Tab-separated table of C-alpha atoms and ligand atoms in Angstrom:
chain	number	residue	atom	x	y	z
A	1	UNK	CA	56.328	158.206	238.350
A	2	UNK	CA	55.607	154.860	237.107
A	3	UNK	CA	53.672	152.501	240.357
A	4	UNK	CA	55.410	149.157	241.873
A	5	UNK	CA	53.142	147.936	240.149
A	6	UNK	CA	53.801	149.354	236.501
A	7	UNK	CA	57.739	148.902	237.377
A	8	UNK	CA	57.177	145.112	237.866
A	9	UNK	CA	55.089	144.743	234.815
A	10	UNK	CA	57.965	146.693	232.909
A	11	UNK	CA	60.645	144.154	233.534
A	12	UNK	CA	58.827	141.955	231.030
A	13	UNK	CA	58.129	144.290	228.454
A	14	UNK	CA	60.821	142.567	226.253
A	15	UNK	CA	60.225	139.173	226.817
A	16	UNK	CA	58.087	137.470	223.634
A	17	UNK	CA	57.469	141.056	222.304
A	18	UNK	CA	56.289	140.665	218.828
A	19	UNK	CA	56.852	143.124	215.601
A	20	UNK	CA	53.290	144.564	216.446
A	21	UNK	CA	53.990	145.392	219.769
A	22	UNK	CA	51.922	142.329	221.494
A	23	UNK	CA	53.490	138.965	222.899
A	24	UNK	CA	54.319	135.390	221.803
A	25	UNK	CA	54.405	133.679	225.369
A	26	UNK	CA	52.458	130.514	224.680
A	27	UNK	CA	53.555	127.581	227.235
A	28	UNK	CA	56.415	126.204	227.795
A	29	UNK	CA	58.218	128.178	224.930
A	30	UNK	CA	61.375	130.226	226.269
A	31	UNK	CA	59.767	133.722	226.760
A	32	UNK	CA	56.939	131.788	228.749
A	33	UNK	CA	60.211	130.085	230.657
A	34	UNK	CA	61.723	134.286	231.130
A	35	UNK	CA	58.457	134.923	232.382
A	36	UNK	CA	58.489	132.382	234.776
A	37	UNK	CA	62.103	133.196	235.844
A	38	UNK	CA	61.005	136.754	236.497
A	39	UNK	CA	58.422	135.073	238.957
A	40	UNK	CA	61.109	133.253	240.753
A	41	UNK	CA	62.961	136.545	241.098
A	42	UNK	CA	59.878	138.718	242.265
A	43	UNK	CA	59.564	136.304	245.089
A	44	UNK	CA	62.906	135.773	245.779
A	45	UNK	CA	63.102	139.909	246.419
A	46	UNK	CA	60.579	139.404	248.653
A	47	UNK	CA	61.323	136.306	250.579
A	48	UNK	CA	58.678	134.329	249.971
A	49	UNK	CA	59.043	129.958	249.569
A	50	UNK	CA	58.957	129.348	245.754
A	51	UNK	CA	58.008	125.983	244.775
A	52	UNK	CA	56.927	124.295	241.547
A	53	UNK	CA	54.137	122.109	241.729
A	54	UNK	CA	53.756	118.484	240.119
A	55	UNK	CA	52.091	120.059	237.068
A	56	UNK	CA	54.277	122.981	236.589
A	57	UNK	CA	52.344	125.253	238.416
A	58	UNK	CA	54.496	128.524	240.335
A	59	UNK	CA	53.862	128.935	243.716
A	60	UNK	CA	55.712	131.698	246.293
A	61	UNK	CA	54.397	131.415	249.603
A	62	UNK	CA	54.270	134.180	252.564
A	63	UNK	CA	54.272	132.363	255.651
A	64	UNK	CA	53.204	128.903	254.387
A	65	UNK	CA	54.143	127.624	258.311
A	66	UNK	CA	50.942	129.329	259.369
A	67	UNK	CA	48.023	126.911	260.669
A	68	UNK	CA	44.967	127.219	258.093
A	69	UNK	CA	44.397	127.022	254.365
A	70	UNK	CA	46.192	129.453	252.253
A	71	UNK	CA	44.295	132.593	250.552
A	72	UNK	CA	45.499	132.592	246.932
A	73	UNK	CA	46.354	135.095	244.815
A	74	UNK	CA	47.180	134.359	241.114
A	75	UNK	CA	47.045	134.361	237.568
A	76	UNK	CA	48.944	133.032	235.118
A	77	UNK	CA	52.352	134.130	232.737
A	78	UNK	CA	51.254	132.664	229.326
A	79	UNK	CA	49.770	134.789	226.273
A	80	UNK	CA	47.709	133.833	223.284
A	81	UNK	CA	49.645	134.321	219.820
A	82	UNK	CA	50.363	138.671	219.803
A	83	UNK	CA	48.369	138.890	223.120
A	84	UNK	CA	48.353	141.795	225.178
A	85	UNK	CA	50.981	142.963	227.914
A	86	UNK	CA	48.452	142.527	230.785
A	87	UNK	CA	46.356	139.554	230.552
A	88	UNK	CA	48.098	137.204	233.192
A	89	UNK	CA	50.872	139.082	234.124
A	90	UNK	CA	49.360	142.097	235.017
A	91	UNK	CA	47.308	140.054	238.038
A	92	UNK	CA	50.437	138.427	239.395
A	93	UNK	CA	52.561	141.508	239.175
A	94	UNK	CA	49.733	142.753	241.802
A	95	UNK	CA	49.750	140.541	244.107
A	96	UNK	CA	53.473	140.499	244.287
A	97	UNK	CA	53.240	144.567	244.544
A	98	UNK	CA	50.625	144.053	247.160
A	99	UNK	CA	52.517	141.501	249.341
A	100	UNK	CA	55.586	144.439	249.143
A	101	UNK	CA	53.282	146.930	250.239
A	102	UNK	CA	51.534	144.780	252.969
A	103	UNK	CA	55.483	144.060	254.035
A	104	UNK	CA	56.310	147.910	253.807
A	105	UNK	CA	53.790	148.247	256.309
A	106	UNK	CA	54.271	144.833	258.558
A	107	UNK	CA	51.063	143.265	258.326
A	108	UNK	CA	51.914	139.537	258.964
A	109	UNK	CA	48.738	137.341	257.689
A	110	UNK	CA	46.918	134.831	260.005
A	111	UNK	CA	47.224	132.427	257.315
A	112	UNK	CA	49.449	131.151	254.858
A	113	UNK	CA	48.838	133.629	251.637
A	114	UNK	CA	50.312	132.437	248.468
A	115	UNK	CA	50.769	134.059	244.933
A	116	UNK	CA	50.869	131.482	242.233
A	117	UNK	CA	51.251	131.494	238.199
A	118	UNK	CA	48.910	128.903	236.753
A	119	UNK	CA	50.737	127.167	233.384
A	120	UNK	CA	49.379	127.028	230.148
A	121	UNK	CA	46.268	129.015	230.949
A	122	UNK	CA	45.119	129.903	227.275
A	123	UNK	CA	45.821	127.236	225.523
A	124	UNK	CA	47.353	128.675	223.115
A	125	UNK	CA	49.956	126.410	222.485
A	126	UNK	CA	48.260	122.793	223.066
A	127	UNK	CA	44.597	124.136	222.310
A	128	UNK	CA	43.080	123.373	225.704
A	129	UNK	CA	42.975	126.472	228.001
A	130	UNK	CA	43.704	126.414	231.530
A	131	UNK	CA	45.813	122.635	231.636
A	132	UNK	CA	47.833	123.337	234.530
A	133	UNK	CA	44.882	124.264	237.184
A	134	UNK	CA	43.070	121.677	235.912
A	135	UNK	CA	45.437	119.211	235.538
A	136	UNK	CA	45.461	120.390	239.326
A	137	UNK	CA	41.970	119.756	239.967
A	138	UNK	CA	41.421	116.540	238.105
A	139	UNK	CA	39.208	118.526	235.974
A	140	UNK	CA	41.595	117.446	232.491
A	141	UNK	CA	43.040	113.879	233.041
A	142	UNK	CA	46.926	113.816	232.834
A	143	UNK	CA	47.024	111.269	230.036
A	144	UNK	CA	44.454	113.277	227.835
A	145	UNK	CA	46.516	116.458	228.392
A	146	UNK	CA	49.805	114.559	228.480
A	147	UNK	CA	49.282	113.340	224.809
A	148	UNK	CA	48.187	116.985	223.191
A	149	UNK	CA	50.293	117.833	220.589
A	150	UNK	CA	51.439	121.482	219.163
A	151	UNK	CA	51.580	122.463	215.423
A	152	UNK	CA	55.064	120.989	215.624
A	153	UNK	CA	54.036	117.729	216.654
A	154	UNK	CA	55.780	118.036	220.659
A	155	UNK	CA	54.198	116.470	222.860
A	156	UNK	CA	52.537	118.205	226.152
A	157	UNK	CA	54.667	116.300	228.361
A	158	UNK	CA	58.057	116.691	225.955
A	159	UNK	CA	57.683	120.095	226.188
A	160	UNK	CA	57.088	119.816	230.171
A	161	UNK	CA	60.027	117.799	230.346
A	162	UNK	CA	62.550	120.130	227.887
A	163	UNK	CA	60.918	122.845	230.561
A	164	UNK	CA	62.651	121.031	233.762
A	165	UNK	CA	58.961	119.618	234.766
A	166	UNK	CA	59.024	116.088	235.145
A	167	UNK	CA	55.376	114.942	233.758
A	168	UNK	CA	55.650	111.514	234.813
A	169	UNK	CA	54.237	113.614	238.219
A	170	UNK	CA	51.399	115.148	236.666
A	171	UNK	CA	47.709	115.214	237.757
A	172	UNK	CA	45.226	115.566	240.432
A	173	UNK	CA	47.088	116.447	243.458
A	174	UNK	CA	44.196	116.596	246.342
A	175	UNK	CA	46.833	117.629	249.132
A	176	UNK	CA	47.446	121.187	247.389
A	177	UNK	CA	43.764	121.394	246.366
A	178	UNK	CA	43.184	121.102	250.110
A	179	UNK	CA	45.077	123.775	251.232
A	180	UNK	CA	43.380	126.469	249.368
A	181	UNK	CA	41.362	127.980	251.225
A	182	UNK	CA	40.141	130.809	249.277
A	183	UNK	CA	41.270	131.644	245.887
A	184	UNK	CA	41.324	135.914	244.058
A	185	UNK	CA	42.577	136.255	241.153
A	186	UNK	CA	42.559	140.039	239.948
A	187	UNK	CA	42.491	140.641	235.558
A	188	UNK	CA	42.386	142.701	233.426
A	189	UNK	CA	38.960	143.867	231.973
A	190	UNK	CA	38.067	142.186	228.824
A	191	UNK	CA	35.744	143.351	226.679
A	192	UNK	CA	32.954	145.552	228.071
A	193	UNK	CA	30.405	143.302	228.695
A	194	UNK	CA	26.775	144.732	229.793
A	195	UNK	CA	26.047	144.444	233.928
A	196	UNK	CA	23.040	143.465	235.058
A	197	UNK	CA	22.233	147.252	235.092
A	198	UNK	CA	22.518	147.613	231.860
A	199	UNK	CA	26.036	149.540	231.852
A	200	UNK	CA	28.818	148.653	229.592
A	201	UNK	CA	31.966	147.844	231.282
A	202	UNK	CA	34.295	149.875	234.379
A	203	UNK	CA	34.917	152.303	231.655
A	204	UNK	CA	30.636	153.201	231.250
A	205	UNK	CA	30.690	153.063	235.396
A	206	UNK	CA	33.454	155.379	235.737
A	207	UNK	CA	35.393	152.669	237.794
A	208	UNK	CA	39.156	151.681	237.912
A	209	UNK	CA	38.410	148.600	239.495
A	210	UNK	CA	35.324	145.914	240.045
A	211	UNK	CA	33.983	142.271	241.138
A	212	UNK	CA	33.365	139.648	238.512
A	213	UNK	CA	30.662	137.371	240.375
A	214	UNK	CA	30.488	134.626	237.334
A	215	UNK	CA	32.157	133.697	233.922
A	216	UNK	CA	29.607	133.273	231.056
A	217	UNK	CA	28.621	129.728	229.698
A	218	UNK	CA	30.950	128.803	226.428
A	219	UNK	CA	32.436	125.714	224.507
A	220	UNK	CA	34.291	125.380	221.865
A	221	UNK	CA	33.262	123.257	217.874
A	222	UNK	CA	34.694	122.078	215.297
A	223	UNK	CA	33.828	121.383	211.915
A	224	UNK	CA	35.441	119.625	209.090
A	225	UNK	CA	34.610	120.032	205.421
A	226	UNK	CA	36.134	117.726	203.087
A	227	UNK	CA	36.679	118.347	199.004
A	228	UNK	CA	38.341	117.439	196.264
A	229	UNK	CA	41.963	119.460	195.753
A	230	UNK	CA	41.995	120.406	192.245
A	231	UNK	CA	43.968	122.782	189.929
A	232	UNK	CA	42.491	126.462	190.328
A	233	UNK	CA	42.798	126.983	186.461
A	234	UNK	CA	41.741	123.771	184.658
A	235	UNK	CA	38.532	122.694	186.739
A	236	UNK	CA	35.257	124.321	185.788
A	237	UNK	CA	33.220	126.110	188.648
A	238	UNK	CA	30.480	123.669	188.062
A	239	UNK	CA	32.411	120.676	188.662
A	240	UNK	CA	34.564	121.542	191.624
A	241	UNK	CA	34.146	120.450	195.095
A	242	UNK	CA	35.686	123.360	197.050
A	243	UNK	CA	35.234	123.192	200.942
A	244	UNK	CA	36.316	126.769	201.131
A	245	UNK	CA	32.638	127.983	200.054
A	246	UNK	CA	30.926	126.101	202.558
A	247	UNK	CA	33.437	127.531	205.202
A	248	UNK	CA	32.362	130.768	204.145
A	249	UNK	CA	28.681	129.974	204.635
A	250	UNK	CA	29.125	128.785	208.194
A	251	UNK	CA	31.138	131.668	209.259
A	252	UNK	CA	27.963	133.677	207.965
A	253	UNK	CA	25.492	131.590	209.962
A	254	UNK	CA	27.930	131.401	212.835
A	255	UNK	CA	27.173	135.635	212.702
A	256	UNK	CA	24.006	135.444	212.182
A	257	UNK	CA	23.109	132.999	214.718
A	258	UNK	CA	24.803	134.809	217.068
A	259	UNK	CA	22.992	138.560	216.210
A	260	UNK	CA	19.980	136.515	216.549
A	261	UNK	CA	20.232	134.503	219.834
A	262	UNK	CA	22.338	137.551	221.615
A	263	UNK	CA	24.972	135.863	222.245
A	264	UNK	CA	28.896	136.175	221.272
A	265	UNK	CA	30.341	133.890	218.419
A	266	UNK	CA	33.484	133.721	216.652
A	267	UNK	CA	35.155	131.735	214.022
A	268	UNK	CA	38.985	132.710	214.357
A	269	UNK	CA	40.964	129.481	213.424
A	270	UNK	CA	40.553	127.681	210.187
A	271	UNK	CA	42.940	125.473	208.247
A	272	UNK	CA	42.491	125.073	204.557
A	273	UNK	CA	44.600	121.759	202.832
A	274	UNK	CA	46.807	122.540	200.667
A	275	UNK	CA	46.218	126.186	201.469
A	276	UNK	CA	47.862	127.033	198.155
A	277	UNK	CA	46.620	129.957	196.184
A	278	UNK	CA	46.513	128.108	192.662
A	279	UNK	CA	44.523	124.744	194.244
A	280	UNK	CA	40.884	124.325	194.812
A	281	UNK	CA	41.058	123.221	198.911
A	282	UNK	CA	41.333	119.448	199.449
A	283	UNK	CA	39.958	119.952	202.762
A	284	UNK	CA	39.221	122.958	205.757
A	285	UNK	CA	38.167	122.992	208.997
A	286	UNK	CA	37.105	125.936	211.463
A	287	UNK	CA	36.565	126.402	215.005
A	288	UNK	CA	33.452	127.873	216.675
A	289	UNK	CA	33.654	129.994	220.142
A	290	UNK	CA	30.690	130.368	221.315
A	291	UNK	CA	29.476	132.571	225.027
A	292	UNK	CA	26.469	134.066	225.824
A	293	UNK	CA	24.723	134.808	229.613
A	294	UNK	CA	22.455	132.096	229.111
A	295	UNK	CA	23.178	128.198	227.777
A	296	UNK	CA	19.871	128.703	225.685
A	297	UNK	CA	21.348	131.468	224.072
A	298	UNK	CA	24.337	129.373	223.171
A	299	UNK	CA	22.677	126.613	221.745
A	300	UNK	CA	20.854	128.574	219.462
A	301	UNK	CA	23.361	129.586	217.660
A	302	UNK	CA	24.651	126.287	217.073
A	303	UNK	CA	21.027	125.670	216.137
A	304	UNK	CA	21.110	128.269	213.607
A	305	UNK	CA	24.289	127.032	212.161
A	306	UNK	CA	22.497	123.061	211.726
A	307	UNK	CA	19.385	124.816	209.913
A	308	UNK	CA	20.916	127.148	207.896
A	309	UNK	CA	24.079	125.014	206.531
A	310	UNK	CA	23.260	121.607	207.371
A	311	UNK	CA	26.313	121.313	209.435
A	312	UNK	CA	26.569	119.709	212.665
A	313	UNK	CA	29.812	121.151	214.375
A	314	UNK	CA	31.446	118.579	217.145
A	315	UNK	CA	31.826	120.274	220.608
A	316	UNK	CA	35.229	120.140	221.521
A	317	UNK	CA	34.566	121.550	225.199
A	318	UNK	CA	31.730	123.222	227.140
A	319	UNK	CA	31.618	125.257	230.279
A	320	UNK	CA	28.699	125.437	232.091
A	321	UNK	CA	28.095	129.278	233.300
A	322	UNK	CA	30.511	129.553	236.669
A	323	UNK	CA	29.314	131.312	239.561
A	324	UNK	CA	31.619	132.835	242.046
A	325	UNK	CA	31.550	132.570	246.025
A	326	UNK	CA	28.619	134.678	246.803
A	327	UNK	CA	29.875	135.311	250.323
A	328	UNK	CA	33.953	135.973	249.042
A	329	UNK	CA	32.418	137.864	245.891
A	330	UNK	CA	30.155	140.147	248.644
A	331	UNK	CA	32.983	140.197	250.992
A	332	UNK	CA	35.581	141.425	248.572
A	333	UNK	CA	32.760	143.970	246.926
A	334	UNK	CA	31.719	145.521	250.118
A	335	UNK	CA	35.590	146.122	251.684
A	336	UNK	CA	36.140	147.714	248.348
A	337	UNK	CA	33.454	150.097	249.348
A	338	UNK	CA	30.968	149.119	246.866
A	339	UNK	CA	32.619	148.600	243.620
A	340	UNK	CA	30.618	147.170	240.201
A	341	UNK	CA	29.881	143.621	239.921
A	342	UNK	CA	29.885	142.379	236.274
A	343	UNK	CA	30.158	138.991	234.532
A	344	UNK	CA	33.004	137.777	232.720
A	345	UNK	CA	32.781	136.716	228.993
A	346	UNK	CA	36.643	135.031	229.196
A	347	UNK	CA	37.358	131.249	230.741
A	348	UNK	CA	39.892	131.816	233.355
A	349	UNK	CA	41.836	129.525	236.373
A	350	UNK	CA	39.351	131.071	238.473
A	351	UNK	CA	36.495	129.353	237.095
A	352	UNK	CA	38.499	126.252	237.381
A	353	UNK	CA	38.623	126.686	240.930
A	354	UNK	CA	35.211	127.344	241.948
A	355	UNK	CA	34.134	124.328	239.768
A	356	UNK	CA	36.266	122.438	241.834
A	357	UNK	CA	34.443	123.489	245.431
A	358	UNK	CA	37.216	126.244	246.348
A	359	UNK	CA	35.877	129.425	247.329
A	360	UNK	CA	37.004	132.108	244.423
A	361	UNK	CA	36.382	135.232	242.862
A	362	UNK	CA	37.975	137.872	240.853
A	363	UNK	CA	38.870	141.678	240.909
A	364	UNK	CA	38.921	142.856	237.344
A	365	UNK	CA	41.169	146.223	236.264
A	366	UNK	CA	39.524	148.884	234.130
A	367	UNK	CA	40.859	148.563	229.823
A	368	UNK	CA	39.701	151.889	228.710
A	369	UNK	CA	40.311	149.669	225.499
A	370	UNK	CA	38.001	147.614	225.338
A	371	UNK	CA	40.029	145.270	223.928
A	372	UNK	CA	42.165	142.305	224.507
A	373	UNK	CA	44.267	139.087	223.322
A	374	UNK	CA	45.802	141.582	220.832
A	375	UNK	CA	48.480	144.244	221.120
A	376	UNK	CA	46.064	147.038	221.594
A	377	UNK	CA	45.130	145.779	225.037
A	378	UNK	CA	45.879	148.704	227.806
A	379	UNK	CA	45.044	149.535	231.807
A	380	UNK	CA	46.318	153.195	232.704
A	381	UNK	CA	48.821	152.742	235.634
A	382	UNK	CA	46.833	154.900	237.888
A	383	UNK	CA	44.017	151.774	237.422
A	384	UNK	CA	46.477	148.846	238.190
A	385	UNK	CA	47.500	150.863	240.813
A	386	UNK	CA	43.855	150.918	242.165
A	387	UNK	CA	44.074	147.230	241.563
A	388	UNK	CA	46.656	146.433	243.546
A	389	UNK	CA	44.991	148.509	246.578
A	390	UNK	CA	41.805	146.243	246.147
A	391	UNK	CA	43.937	143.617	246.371
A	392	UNK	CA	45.656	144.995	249.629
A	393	UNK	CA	42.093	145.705	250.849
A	394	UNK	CA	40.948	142.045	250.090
A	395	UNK	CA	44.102	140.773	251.645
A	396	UNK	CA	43.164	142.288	255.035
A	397	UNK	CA	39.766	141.498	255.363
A	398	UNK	CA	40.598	137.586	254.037
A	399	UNK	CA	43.916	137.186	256.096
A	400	UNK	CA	44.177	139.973	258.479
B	501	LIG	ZN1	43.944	135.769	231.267
């Protein structure tokens, strides 16, 4: 019999599914906009106060006339291109399955408790990940984010405003900020990053569910390499400028630098001008991920990249490594009955928050996997089932 849980998630199954069997949900588009309407509908089913918030943000609060700041629980709806059916959704399809069960059994919180769908968290569309919590925090200035521009050429705030979001009201917004009091947001695994014990993963520790206590330093580079567009069948070898070679070469040293220092790199966008099969490239440019546990590690391999190619990649973003509420992280841990703690590798709203002074930590779902922001991503239903009990279990001990 397929969980609350599973049943929830299965009402979006359709909605952005791509020819591969992932999803196209990137912000603002209209599966992210079915998405959201299934939010609206969740809550309405279980009679919570839905509200959107000045940057587009979902909110559906239990109780919001309670004295105190809110515990929040949430995620967020959007997808990277042919992501996978549980990163985002999977986290608010708990919480609303754990607010049902909590119902069920008439616990009544002792403050407000909210579940919430954070917009545009991967950046998928606009290439800056997380813009609605931190348009929220102040941490991305409205104007900056405002002004991004898809591979269309719509604007941020045109496609706010096509979405019903007026973004002439976007930005920091303190009073909200303010009222969270505590903020969990429960994911699914990615990757099976080593523990501090040396372990791989939930899957290695034979757990359905565990604690992340931090998410890993990592920014973002770019690098453009210009040339000289040519016919691919009248200009010698010797005389071309090609761009494309030196591309190659970084993407090597990217590797290499990244075996070296430990650390996670990956070059997974380029562009290449004219891209045409029968030109020699005008111009290219490539982007540079780059995570590892330590900043050192990090800066190595854009060290490696300077020595070995002579290329000095522009950082586009950095996030210092984000530590979790030790107390909330210990808290939630311990009620769970002593569950593994492990890092995260992935940026996430969460992070967001606790950079911004709120309380926050995360409960992550086992992906037997071991792989995500594709199709193949996967969490048994037994597992998200044991999710959304840690979430019940965190949602006594924090409002109970
Ligand atoms: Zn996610």
């Amino acid at each position: 019999m397929t969980s609350v849980v599973g049943g929830l998630l299965a009402e979006l199954a359709d909605v952005g599914r791509t020819r591969s069997g992932g999803y196209d949900r990137a912000a603002w588009t209209a599966p992210d906009l079915e998405s959201r309407q299934w939010f609206v509908q969740c809550a309405d089913a279980l009679d919570l106060e839905v509200e959107t918030d000045r940057n587009g943000n979902l909110w559906a609060w239990w109780h919001p006339e309670l004295e105190g700041s809110a515990l929040v629980l949430g995620s967020h709806l959007d997808s990277v291109p042919d992501g996978g059916a549980y990163d985002g959704p999977l986290g608010i399809a708990s919480a609303f399955a754990a607010v049902a069960s909590l119902r069920r059994d008439g616990f009544v919180p002792t403050r407000p408790l909210a579940v919430a769908a954070f917009a545009d968290e991967e950046g998928a569309r606009f290439g800056t990940a997380c813009a609605g919590s931190r348009l929220l925090t102040g941490a991305l200035p409205a104007d900056r984010a405002l002004a991004l521009r898809d591979a269309d050429g719509t604007t941020m705030a045109e496609a706010m405003a096509a979405a019903g979001v007026d973004p002439a009201h976007a930005g920091v917004d303190a009073a909200r900020l303010a009222r969270i009091g505590e903020y969990i947001e429960l994911h699914i695994e990615q990757g099976h990053l080593a523990t501090d014990a040396g372990a791989a993963g939930l899957s290695a520790a034979g757990a359905p569910v565990g604690v992340a206590d931090r998410i890993w330093p990592h920014g973002r580079w770019r690098v453009d390499l210009p040339g000289q567009q040519n016919h691919a069948g009248t200009t010698p070898m010797a005389a071309r400028r090609d761009p494309m070679v030196r591309l190659a070469h970084i993407v090597l040293a990217v590797r290499e630098g990244a075996l070296a220092a430990g650390a996670l790199a990956t070059v997974g966008k380029v562009t290449v001008t004219p891209g045409a099969v029968n030109a020699v490239a005008g111009s290219a440019s490539l982007w540079i991920d780059a995570r590892a546990e330590e900043e050192a590690a990090v800066r190595r391999v854009l060290a490696h990249v300077r020595r070995v190619t002579g290329t000095e990649a522009a950082e586009e973003s950095w996030t210092a490594e984000t530590a979790f509420d030790r107390g909330l992280t210990a808290s939630v841990a311990a009620a769970l009955g002593g569950v593994p703690v492990l890092p995260s590798g992935a940026g996430h709203d969460a992070g967001v928050f606790a950079l911004a002074g709120i309380p926050t930590t995360m409960l992550l779902v086992r992906n037997p996997s071991g792989v995500s922001h594709a199709p193949e991503e996967r969490a048994d239903d037994a597992d998200c089932e044991h999710g959304v009990d840690a979430l019940i279990t965190a949602i006594r001990h924090r409002a109970g």
